Structure formats: structure tokens, C-alpha cells
XYZ file of N, CA and C in Angstrom:
702
model
N 102.441 9.785 186.216
C 100.920 10.551 185.677
C 100.971 9.939 184.031
N 100.241 9.821 183.156
C 100.381 9.502 181.993
C 99.435 10.986 181.861
N 100.444 10.927 180.549
C 99.267 12.423 179.860
C 98.169 11.906 179.147
N 97.068 12.287 178.687
C 95.899 11.830 177.763
C 95.683 12.898 176.832
N 95.196 12.284 175.581
C 95.683 12.826 174.228
C 94.015 13.910 174.156
N 93.943 14.966 173.915
C 92.782 15.290 172.879
C 91.983 14.750 171.864
N 90.674 14.093 172.094
C 90.586 13.517 170.852
C 90.214 14.752 169.645
N 90.337 15.705 170.128
C 90.190 16.577 168.440
C 91.384 16.848 167.813
N 92.092 17.021 168.803
C 93.599 16.961 168.045
C 94.348 15.733 167.513
N 93.435 14.261 167.060
C 93.826 13.423 167.218
C 93.687 13.609 165.216
N 95.254 13.209 164.664
C 94.986 14.004 162.898
C 94.998 12.577 162.585
N 94.959 11.674 162.504
C 94.768 10.125 161.976
C 93.093 9.768 162.283
N 92.143 10.666 162.783
C 90.517 10.248 162.641
C 90.300 10.554 161.651
N 89.443 9.646 160.702
C 88.642 9.208 159.735
C 89.744 9.563 158.221
N 90.768 9.361 158.899
C 91.330 9.597 157.527
C 91.437 9.256 156.176
N 90.757 7.044 156.828
C 90.587 6.021 155.723
C 89.180 6.452 155.079
N 88.426 7.395 156.120
C 87.154 7.783 155.410
C 87.677 8.836 154.084
N 88.381 9.938 154.008
C 89.168 10.898 153.553
C 90.253 9.741 152.463
N 90.523 9.379 152.507
C 91.429 8.338 151.394
C 90.458 7.711 150.783
N 88.982 7.162 150.676
C 88.239 6.339 149.805
C 87.377 7.946 149.469
N 87.247 8.891 149.754
C 86.535 9.585 148.973
C 87.235 10.150 148.010
N 88.314 10.615 148.275
C 89.319 11.232 146.936
C 89.550 10.705 145.895
N 90.008 8.658 146.650
C 90.159 7.745 145.426
C 88.648 8.054 144.452
N 87.735 7.899 145.063
C 86.432 7.832 144.465
C 86.729 9.041 143.107
N 86.734 10.371 144.046
C 86.823 11.625 143.170
C 87.546 11.180 141.674
N 89.010 11.063 142.121
C 89.973 10.026 141.615
C 88.868 9.766 140.117
N 88.741 8.499 140.518
C 88.127 7.668 139.413
C 87.147 8.237 138.633
N 85.925 8.702 139.207
C 84.739 9.385 138.613
C 85.549 10.462 137.871
N 86.877 11.211 137.925
C 87.120 12.252 137.061
C 87.782 11.433 136.022
N 88.308 10.570 136.170
C 89.646 9.765 135.009
C 88.486 9.374 134.130
N 87.037 8.574 134.610
C 85.952 7.467 134.038
C 85.736 9.363 133.131
N 85.333 10.329 133.568
C 84.863 11.302 132.880
C 85.804 11.828 131.388
N 87.114 11.754 132.168
C 87.986 12.370 130.775
C 88.250 11.082 129.917
N 87.352 9.930 129.910
C 87.838 8.597 129.000
C 86.931 8.783 128.424
N 85.890 9.120 129.028
C 84.199 9.002 127.734
C 83.724 10.995 127.469
N 84.732 11.559 127.552
C 84.242 12.740 126.949
C 84.050 12.476 125.659
N 83.065 13.314 124.634
C 82.896 13.018 123.480
C 83.437 14.362 123.248
N 83.701 14.720 121.786
C 83.799 16.226 121.138
C 83.041 15.752 119.532
N 82.022 16.682 119.238
C 82.051 16.723 117.566
C 82.529 17.770 116.744
N 82.672 18.296 115.607
C 83.286 18.859 114.913
C 81.585 20.090 114.477
N 82.015 20.821 114.022
C 80.995 21.823 113.955
C 80.322 21.591 112.142
N 79.293 21.326 112.402
C 78.046 20.691 110.420
C 78.345 22.341 110.040
N 79.197 22.173 108.872
C 78.940 23.469 108.336
C 78.121 22.607 107.061
N 77.002 22.984 106.041
C 76.680 23.255 104.720
C 77.209 23.931 103.637
N 77.784 22.732 103.106
C 78.335 23.478 101.914
C 77.122 23.025 100.556
N 77.520 23.990 99.604
C 77.013 23.804 98.267
C 77.495 22.803 97.205
N 77.452 21.500 97.108
C 78.199 21.118 96.309
C 77.438 20.446 94.940
N 76.647 21.720 94.356
C 75.999 21.470 93.399
C 76.731 22.060 92.388
N 76.462 21.401 90.911
C 77.533 21.628 89.998
C 76.799 23.301 89.057
N 77.225 23.936 88.629
C 76.146 25.065 87.566
C 76.961 24.452 86.458
N 76.216 23.178 84.860
C 77.042 22.799 84.127
C 76.816 24.547 83.250
N 76.141 25.458 83.394
C 75.756 26.326 82.181
C 77.377 26.881 82.169
N 77.688 27.802 83.153
C 79.168 27.727 83.325
C 79.799 27.433 82.848
N 79.873 26.003 82.703
C 80.787 25.053 82.146
C 80.923 24.992 80.809
N 79.355 25.038 80.529
C 79.173 25.589 78.905
C 79.804 26.583 78.366
N 79.043 27.536 79.166
C 80.024 28.959 78.429
C 81.374 29.506 77.953
N 81.799 28.974 77.101
C 83.299 28.907 76.615
C 83.466 30.633 75.822
N 84.212 30.658 75.774
C 84.884 31.799 75.057
C 85.582 31.287 73.683
N 85.190 30.953 72.515
C 85.928 30.735 71.559
C 86.442 31.529 71.282
N 88.133 31.642 70.456
C 88.517 32.431 70.201
C 88.223 32.621 68.364
N 88.582 33.580 68.477
C 88.143 34.327 66.400
C 89.490 33.608 66.134
N 89.601 33.462 65.128
C 90.337 32.957 63.729
C 89.757 33.631 62.565
N 91.008 33.374 62.107
C 90.912 34.820 60.573
C 90.733 33.614 59.918
N 89.736 34.101 58.715
C 89.730 32.909 57.359
C 90.302 33.544 56.492
N 91.412 32.824 56.032
C 92.680 33.026 54.678
C 91.209 33.002 53.565
N 91.627 33.775 52.917
C 90.705 34.130 51.671
C 91.358 34.060 50.433
N 91.426 32.567 50.097
C 91.655 32.283 48.250
C 91.480 33.023 46.977
N 92.173 33.972 46.653
C 92.263 33.958 45.544
C 91.455 33.942 44.815
N 90.536 33.605 43.541
C 89.762 32.838 42.875
C 91.231 32.672 41.535
N 90.761 31.582 40.162
C 91.640 31.611 39.780
C 91.868 32.099 38.245
N 92.842 32.790 37.347
C 92.891 33.835 36.637
C 91.986 32.909 35.626
N 91.243 33.726 34.939
C 89.897 33.556 33.741
C 90.749 32.826 32.717
N 90.293 31.378 32.021
C 90.800 31.435 30.835
C 91.313 32.036 29.641
N 92.695 32.261 28.402
C 92.156 33.153 27.795
C 91.509 32.651 26.885
N 91.177 34.184 26.280
C 89.744 33.996 25.587
C 89.594 33.994 23.970
N 89.095 32.872 23.422
C 89.355 32.700 22.100
C 89.900 33.533 21.178
N 89.943 33.107 20.090
C 89.971 33.564 18.858
C 88.518 34.491 18.533
N 87.915 35.285 17.663
C 87.262 35.540 17.227
C 87.015 34.520 15.886
N 88.300 34.944 15.081
C 88.032 34.126 13.857
C 89.521 33.435 13.473
N 88.873 32.248 13.077
C 89.511 31.118 12.765
C 90.160 31.071 11.728
N 91.324 31.167 11.432
C 91.804 30.995 9.589
C 92.359 29.725 9.173
N 92.148 29.505 7.866
C 92.515 28.116 7.335
C 92.982 28.404 6.172
N 94.550 27.747 6.824
C 95.551 27.934 6.087
C 95.467 26.326 4.947
N 95.356 26.769 3.877
C 95.416 25.409 2.907
C 96.925 25.081 2.459
N 97.456 23.788 2.440
C 98.109 23.227 2.541
C 98.889 22.958 0.810
N 100.054 24.126 0.573
C 100.799 24.477 -0.594
C 101.731 23.262 -1.176
N 102.261 23.180 0.105
C 103.430 22.326 -0.225
C 103.073 20.833 -0.330
N 103.949 20.172 -0.842
C 103.196 18.086 -1.562
C 104.437 18.087 -0.180
N 103.810 16.464 0.742
C 105.029 16.353 1.473
C 105.406 14.722 0.944
N 106.844 14.312 0.885
C 106.768 13.162 0.152
C 106.919 11.758 1.381
N 105.838 11.104 0.835
C 105.738 10.266 1.529
C 106.919 9.056 1.399
N 107.465 8.629 2.945
C 108.970 7.716 2.823
C 108.304 6.775 2.481
N 108.696 6.048 1.999
C 108.483 4.186 1.762
C 109.778 3.343 2.132
N 109.073 2.185 3.196
C 109.982 1.591 3.699
C 110.097 0.477 2.880
N 111.762 0.002 2.214
C 111.629 -1.148 2.094
C 111.431 -2.491 2.297
N 111.290 -3.150 2.200
C 111.556 -4.948 2.955
C 112.237 -5.496 3.204
N 113.181 -5.712 4.081
C 114.531 -6.295 4.684
C 114.192 -8.161 4.042
N 113.423 -8.412 3.489
C 113.257 -10.157 3.221
C 113.867 -10.111 2.282
N 115.040 -11.018 2.098
C 115.905 -11.646 1.015
C 114.986 -12.301 -0.124
N 114.547 -12.276 -1.318
C 113.915 -13.028 -2.364
C 115.097 -14.742 -2.902
N 114.677 -15.414 -3.599
C 115.195 -16.610 -3.905
C 116.284 -15.946 -5.228
N 116.272 -15.036 -5.870
C 117.008 -14.419 -7.026
C 118.539 -13.977 -6.730
N 118.239 -13.745 -5.182
C 119.738 -12.214 -5.041
C 120.208 -13.563 -4.778
N 121.418 -13.090 -4.836
C 122.897 -13.818 -4.504
C 123.470 -13.751 -3.184
N 123.609 -15.170 -2.303
C 124.155 -14.568 -1.216
C 125.837 -14.421 -0.727
N 125.971 -13.454 -0.414
C 127.580 -13.342 -0.095
C 128.340 -13.765 1.253
N 128.844 -14.864 0.836
C 129.511 -15.416 1.650
C 130.492 -14.765 2.773
N 130.165 -14.707 4.541
C 131.496 -13.608 5.029
C 132.603 -14.369 5.706
N 133.414 -14.611 5.474
C 135.044 -14.954 6.217
C 134.184 -14.729 7.514
N 135.276 -16.308 8.042
C 134.691 -16.479 9.891
C 135.402 -14.998 10.400
N 134.381 -14.888 11.597
C 135.215 -13.207 12.514
C 136.123 -14.085 13.632
N 137.007 -13.188 13.466
C 138.239 -14.023 14.770
C 137.544 -12.803 16.215
N 137.210 -13.419 17.297
C 137.211 -12.516 18.344
C 137.756 -12.631 19.225
N 138.904 -11.176 19.699
C 139.599 -11.830 20.652
C 139.565 -12.014 21.742
N 139.885 -12.722 22.705
C 139.276 -13.162 24.311
C 140.140 -11.911 24.730
N 139.561 -11.456 25.784
C 139.673 -10.325 26.549
C 140.350 -10.708 27.753
N 141.456 -10.044 27.852
C 142.310 -10.800 28.705
C 142.124 -9.679 29.995
N 142.400 -10.438 31.015
C 141.415 -10.370 32.615
C 142.959 -9.899 33.423
N 143.063 -9.430 33.989
C 144.610 -9.456 34.984
C 144.158 -9.577 36.259
N 144.381 -10.486 36.561
C 143.754 -11.399 37.607
C 145.018 -11.785 38.244
N 144.900 -11.626 39.680
C 145.996 -12.766 41.118
C 144.974 -13.892 40.684
N 146.391 -14.198 40.636
C 145.921 -16.217 41.157
C 146.578 -17.154 42.187
N 146.418 -16.940 43.340
C 147.053 -17.582 44.681
C 147.827 -18.832 44.036
N 148.755 -18.683 45.243
C 150.209 -19.825 44.730
C 149.225 -20.984 45.234
N 148.752 -21.588 46.106
C 148.223 -22.913 46.320
C 147.163 -23.751 45.259
N 146.681 -22.440 43.994
C 145.646 -23.308 43.397
C 145.767 -22.719 41.752
N 147.601 -22.280 41.549
C 147.634 -21.845 40.413
C 148.107 -23.179 39.427
N 148.377 -23.008 38.354
C 147.666 -24.564 37.411
C 149.661 -24.509 37.460
N 150.244 -23.972 37.198
C 152.039 -23.394 36.414
C 152.436 -22.758 38.077
N 153.072 -22.845 38.781
C 153.490 -22.445 40.138
C 154.742 -21.490 39.278
N 155.265 -20.689 39.764
C 156.693 -19.881 39.202
C 157.412 -20.772 39.947
N 158.319 -20.837 38.761
C 160.000 -21.186 39.373
C 161.130 -20.634 39.150
N 161.446 -20.857 40.945
C 162.198 -20.377 41.675
C 163.733 -20.840 40.575
N 164.668 -20.344 40.851
C 165.790 -20.511 39.842
C 166.916 -21.699 40.410
N 167.329 -22.270 39.983
C 167.257 -23.609 40.552
C 166.167 -25.456 40.325
N 165.461 -24.950 40.415
C 163.880 -25.882 40.147
C 163.215 -26.313 38.952
N 164.301 -25.690 37.968
C 163.858 -26.085 36.340
C 163.624 -27.597 36.161
N 164.279 -28.150 37.015
C 164.561 -29.879 36.070
C 163.726 -30.178 37.570
N 163.391 -29.726 38.456
C 162.906 -30.445 39.295
C 161.092 -31.060 38.960
N 160.693 -32.261 39.644
C 159.389 -32.547 39.050
C 158.656 -31.902 40.261
N 158.199 -32.062 41.421
C 157.461 -30.940 42.319
C 158.133 -29.629 42.642
N 158.251 -29.052 41.513
C 158.185 -27.371 41.973
C 157.699 -26.279 42.760
N 156.178 -27.171 43.268
C 156.078 -26.510 44.250
C 156.847 -26.480 45.269
N 157.224 -27.326 45.506
C 157.991 -28.245 46.952
C 159.468 -27.203 46.607
N 159.829 -27.202 45.202
C 161.312 -27.010 45.585
C 161.335 -25.103 45.714
N 159.866 -24.943 45.279
C 160.058 -23.039 45.257
C 160.026 -23.268 46.847
N 158.924 -23.891 47.916
C 159.216 -23.707 49.365
C 160.646 -24.357 50.120
N 160.781 -25.077 49.201
C 162.379 -25.037 50.128
C 164.009 -23.952 50.015
N 163.207 -23.410 48.351
C 164.427 -22.243 48.074
C 163.837 -21.304 48.727
N 162.885 -21.048 49.265
C 162.031 -19.638 49.733
C 163.225 -19.444 51.098
N 162.848 -20.812 51.555
C 163.843 -20.885 52.980
C 165.124 -20.759 53.212
N 165.610 -21.713 51.998
C 167.135 -20.936 52.094
C 167.491 -20.017 51.692
N 167.102 -19.108 50.844
C 166.725 -17.553 51.142
C 166.329 -16.856 52.261
N 165.890 -17.093 52.938
C 165.783 -16.354 53.925
C 166.730 -17.022 55.479
N 167.173 -18.222 55.113
C 168.202 -18.177 56.184
C 169.372 -18.075 56.419
N 169.735 -17.625 54.369
C 170.786 -17.072 54.068
C 170.839 -15.977 54.566
N 169.994 -14.700 53.895
C 170.320 -13.348 54.382
C 169.509 -13.250 55.561
N 169.227 -14.072 56.853
C 169.014 -13.477 57.937
C 169.678 -12.537 58.848
N 169.322 -11.415 59.433
C 169.808 -10.477 60.424
C 168.887 -10.050 61.116
N 169.621 -10.690 62.529
C 168.553 -10.278 63.480
C 168.857 -8.224 64.077
N 168.261 -7.496 63.230
C 168.395 -6.281 63.723
C 169.224 -6.100 65.333
N 170.116 -5.208 65.383
C 170.557 -5.007 66.564
C 169.587 -4.229 67.482
N 169.435 -3.423 67.061
C 168.098 -2.453 67.796
C 167.062 -3.114 68.799
N 166.810 -4.391 67.674
C 165.693 -4.843 68.945
C 166.462 -5.852 69.894
N 167.327 -6.409 69.201
C 167.904 -7.273 70.098
C 168.438 -6.740 71.615
N 169.052 -5.201 70.902
C 168.690 -4.442 72.730
C 167.749 -4.567 73.498
N 166.784 -4.213 73.014
C 165.158 -4.021 73.770
C 164.454 -5.326 73.676
N 164.874 -6.311 73.530
C 164.790 -7.521 73.814
C 163.517 -7.850 72.824
N 162.821 -7.400 71.698
C 162.202 -8.020 70.305
C 162.262 -8.421 69.743
N 161.019 -9.482 69.587
C 160.838 -10.439 69.194
C 159.884 -11.261 68.604
N 158.892 -12.072 67.651
C 158.163 -12.286 67.332
C 157.930 -12.697 65.823
N 157.196 -13.133 65.296
C 156.609 -13.605 63.646
C 156.082 -12.246 63.170
N 156.935 -12.048 62.302
C 156.585 -11.120 60.864
C 155.601 -11.464 59.618
N 154.819 -11.516 59.257
C 154.115 -12.054 58.532
C 154.374 -11.296 57.569
N 154.739 -11.829 56.132
C 154.948 -11.152 54.878
C 154.280 -11.944 53.709
N 153.845 -10.591 52.629
C 153.355 -10.798 51.775
C 153.606 -10.229 50.263
N 153.422 -10.905 49.541
C 154.208 -10.718 47.984
C 153.682 -10.802 47.191
N 154.050 -10.088 45.936
C 153.570 -10.509 44.945
C 154.353 -10.892 43.854
N 154.135 -12.369 42.886
C 155.285 -12.471 41.954
C 154.881 -12.200 40.598
N 155.360 -11.169 39.648
C 154.706 -9.887 38.817
C 154.573 -11.338 37.446
N 154.218 -10.755 36.608
C 154.025 -11.444 35.429
C 155.145 -11.607 34.879
N 156.031 -10.657 34.888
C 157.699 -10.614 34.668
C 158.740 -11.400 35.219
N 158.109 -12.071 36.330
C 158.685 -12.772 37.375
C 159.924 -12.284 38.525
N 159.834 -10.706 38.465
C 159.855 -9.928 39.645
C 158.878 -9.916 40.632
N 159.818 -9.515 42.273
C 158.959 -9.095 43.137
C 158.690 -8.133 43.491
N 157.344 -8.256 44.196
C 156.260 -6.542 44.137
C 155.486 -6.497 45.289
N 155.162 -5.323 45.479
C 153.873 -5.340 46.009
C 154.280 -6.283 47.621
N 155.856 -6.124 48.038
C 155.292 -5.921 49.744
C 155.140 -5.760 50.791
N 154.571 -6.789 51.769
C 153.515 -6.012 52.857
C 153.972 -6.716 53.710
N 154.527 -6.335 55.506
C 154.541 -6.682 56.089
C 153.138 -6.415 57.376
N 153.540 -7.437 58.741
C 152.876 -6.996 59.724
C 153.708 -7.626 61.060
N 153.941 -7.097 61.781
C 154.786 -7.588 62.582
C 154.501 -7.070 63.928
N 155.339 -7.864 65.168
C 155.142 -6.815 66.640
C 156.325 -5.518 66.657
N 157.258 -5.169 65.447
C 157.949 -3.764 65.502
C 158.448 -3.962 64.436
N 158.364 -2.132 63.731
C 158.480 -1.934 62.743
C 159.929 -2.298 62.106
N 161.199 -2.569 63.444
C 162.631 -2.928 62.588
C 162.754 -4.304 62.771
N 162.185 -5.352 62.789
C 161.676 -6.656 62.585
C 161.103 -6.172 61.448
N 159.650 -5.701 60.616
C 158.793 -5.897 59.597
C 160.015 -5.352 58.960
N 161.103 -4.395 58.620
C 162.210 -3.580 58.101
C 162.970 -4.693 57.210
N 163.455 -5.600 58.464
C 164.631 -6.421 58.274
C 164.087 -7.900 56.821
N 162.619 -8.064 57.411
C 161.591 -8.881 56.999
C 161.590 -8.466 55.374
N 161.409 -6.777 55.144
C 160.852 -6.700 53.886
C 162.420 -6.885 52.525
N 163.893 -6.116 53.673
C 165.015 -6.128 52.918
C 165.045 -8.262 52.280
N 164.614 -9.331 53.079
C 165.234 -10.355 53.201
C 163.826 -10.669 52.019
N 163.059 -10.274 51.665
C 162.512 -10.962 50.424
C 162.652 -9.827 49.312
N 162.961 -8.721 49.688
C 163.899 -8.139 48.605
C 164.582 -7.896 47.707
N 165.373 -8.754 48.411
C 166.402 -9.708 47.451
C 166.416 -11.410 46.939
N 164.857 -11.377 46.563
C 164.817 -12.969 46.113
C 165.013 -12.392 44.395
N 165.574 -13.620 43.868
C 166.192 -13.314 42.861
C 164.906 -13.832 41.721
N 165.024 -13.006 40.537
C 163.704 -13.082 39.249
C 163.395 -14.128 39.357
N 162.150 -15.092 38.854
C 161.847 -16.030 38.513
C 161.319 -15.709 37.605
N 160.714 -17.370 36.936
C 159.982 -18.067 36.036
C 158.383 -17.798 36.173
N 158.077 -16.751 35.653
C 156.591 -16.264 36.507
C 155.321 -17.410 36.286
N 154.556 -17.684 37.272
C 153.556 -18.476 36.857
C 152.282 -18.408 35.880
N 151.879 -19.776 35.829
C 151.211 -19.457 34.772
C 149.460 -20.254 34.527
N 148.455 -19.401 34.410
C 147.201 -20.126 34.799
C 146.788 -20.296 32.928
N 146.560 -21.519 32.673
C 146.075 -21.393 31.380
C 146.992 -21.576 30.075
N 148.206 -21.045 30.201
C 148.486 -20.935 29.605
C 149.432 -19.567 29.343
N 148.747 -19.319 30.505
C 149.265 -17.453 29.890
C 149.537 -16.989 31.569
N 150.331 -15.954 31.416
C 151.447 -15.292 32.539
C 150.429 -14.907 33.443
N 150.540 -14.701 34.200
C 149.391 -13.792 35.631
C 150.303 -13.613 37.143
N 149.582 -12.999 37.602
C 150.630 -12.209 39.349
C 150.213 -13.229 40.095
N 150.986 -13.670 40.458
C 150.782 -14.751 41.993
C 150.985 -14.510 43.063
N 150.289 -14.054 43.833
C 150.561 -13.403 45.401
C 151.220 -14.638 46.408
N 151.974 -14.315 47.646
C 152.359 -15.366 48.352
C 152.647 -14.273 49.468
N 152.371 -15.663 50.456
C 152.581 -15.129 52.233
C 153.624 -15.767 52.301
N 154.739 -15.782 53.506
C 155.170 -16.432 54.410
C 155.588 -15.745 55.779
N 155.656 -16.509 57.135
C 156.294 -15.575 57.968
C 157.389 -15.969 58.376
N 158.405 -14.702 58.602
C 159.616 -15.317 59.675
C 159.705 -14.429 60.897
N 160.183 -15.687 61.668
C 159.801 -16.146 62.992
C 161.570 -15.424 63.633
N 161.478 -14.104 64.093
C 162.328 -13.465 64.903
C 162.582 -13.905 66.584
N 163.422 -14.563 66.812
C 163.413 -15.251 68.401
C 164.902 -15.297 69.104
N 165.354 -14.470 69.930
C 166.372 -14.532 70.618
C 166.811 -15.714 71.233
N 167.927 -16.009 71.219
C 168.648 -17.295 71.946
C 168.743 -17.135 73.106
């Protein structure tokens, strides 16, 4: 015997209808939500400008400085006295400086104008008569003999400083000196990589002998001279 189901107890009855009605309601609510419009409240503002208020400005009070009037001019004297000239003024007579033909002309002896001696330095390269190193008096090219004797003097008196050897210091020292108007050596200046090398270069140049001074236009002048001294470790 088969059990019979009551039609009222069937839960699936009209389910498709309910589904369609629910779907329609949801779609309607969604459409209304998208199409819903809101508007801001309208306020009426007064945007007019009151020009009178802008023009009514308070002008600050300024103090006016009063300049005092200038003092009155001094009063003129009531009575003007006229003083008569009692003393006679002698007039100055200017005599003419032009000579007449009757005056004798006195001859003036020739005036000897002494030439001012300018104490200038003339470089060794351009001086007319170069300083003469002792031993070069009879040489025809005294300039070349001077350079040769300077090199011999440096080689003869050269001595490498021990402290510079220990520290491994070497380099070139530029020496500048002046052969004075009496032939002596002066104004020795050095420039090198180390003070010990500079002192040795000054010692060598200081031992130079007295020379015959250089001459420019027959007059003794100071002659500056420069020479490099190389200190090189073996």
C-alpha cells in the first residue's frame, strides 16, 4: 500500500512563482536606488557690494611741522659816513723786459747738465758687458766662460746634506742672486723642495769669488742671475 502525500503539505508548490516575484522586487528596488536623485537646498545669498562702505576709509592724522621763518636781514645804518682819502698811493711801474739794440749782450758760458744716474738692475742675458768671473779675463766669449766657471764652482763645492739623504729628499733648488756693482755676491734667494737643500745651495753660492762687475753703457750696474742646482740621490 503506497502512502499518499497531502497537496497542502507540498512545499515545492508555487516555488517558481515566488522566485519570479522576489526577483522582480529586488530588480525594482535596485533600479529605484540607481535612479534616485537628491538636490541641495537653495539659499539666497546677497552678493551685492556696498561701494560706500569701501570708500569710507579713515585717514590717519598727520602732524604738520611748521618751519620757523628766516631771521630778518640786518638793518642798514641810518648815516653813511664818507671818508676822504688822505694818503697817496704810489703806483707800481712795470718796466719792459724787452732788450734794445743799444744794450750789450753778455755771453753765458755753457752749462754742464749732470746726467742722473739711475740705480737699475740689468739681467745677465741682455747686459752689454757681462760680469767677468776670475780666470775669464782673456776669454773672447766671457758669457760662456762665466757659465762654465759657475758650473765648475758648484761641482767643486757641492755637498749633499746628510739629513736629506737619510730622509730620501731630492729635487731641484732654484737659486737667484745679484752681482753687485762692486763685483760681490748679494741678495741670495732660494726655492726648493726642502730647507736643508736650500741651505746647501745658499752655502755654495755664498762661496763665489768677487768678480769684475757688469757694465751697461760703460757704467757698473747690478746684474741678477739665476741657476738651478739639482740634488739627486744615487
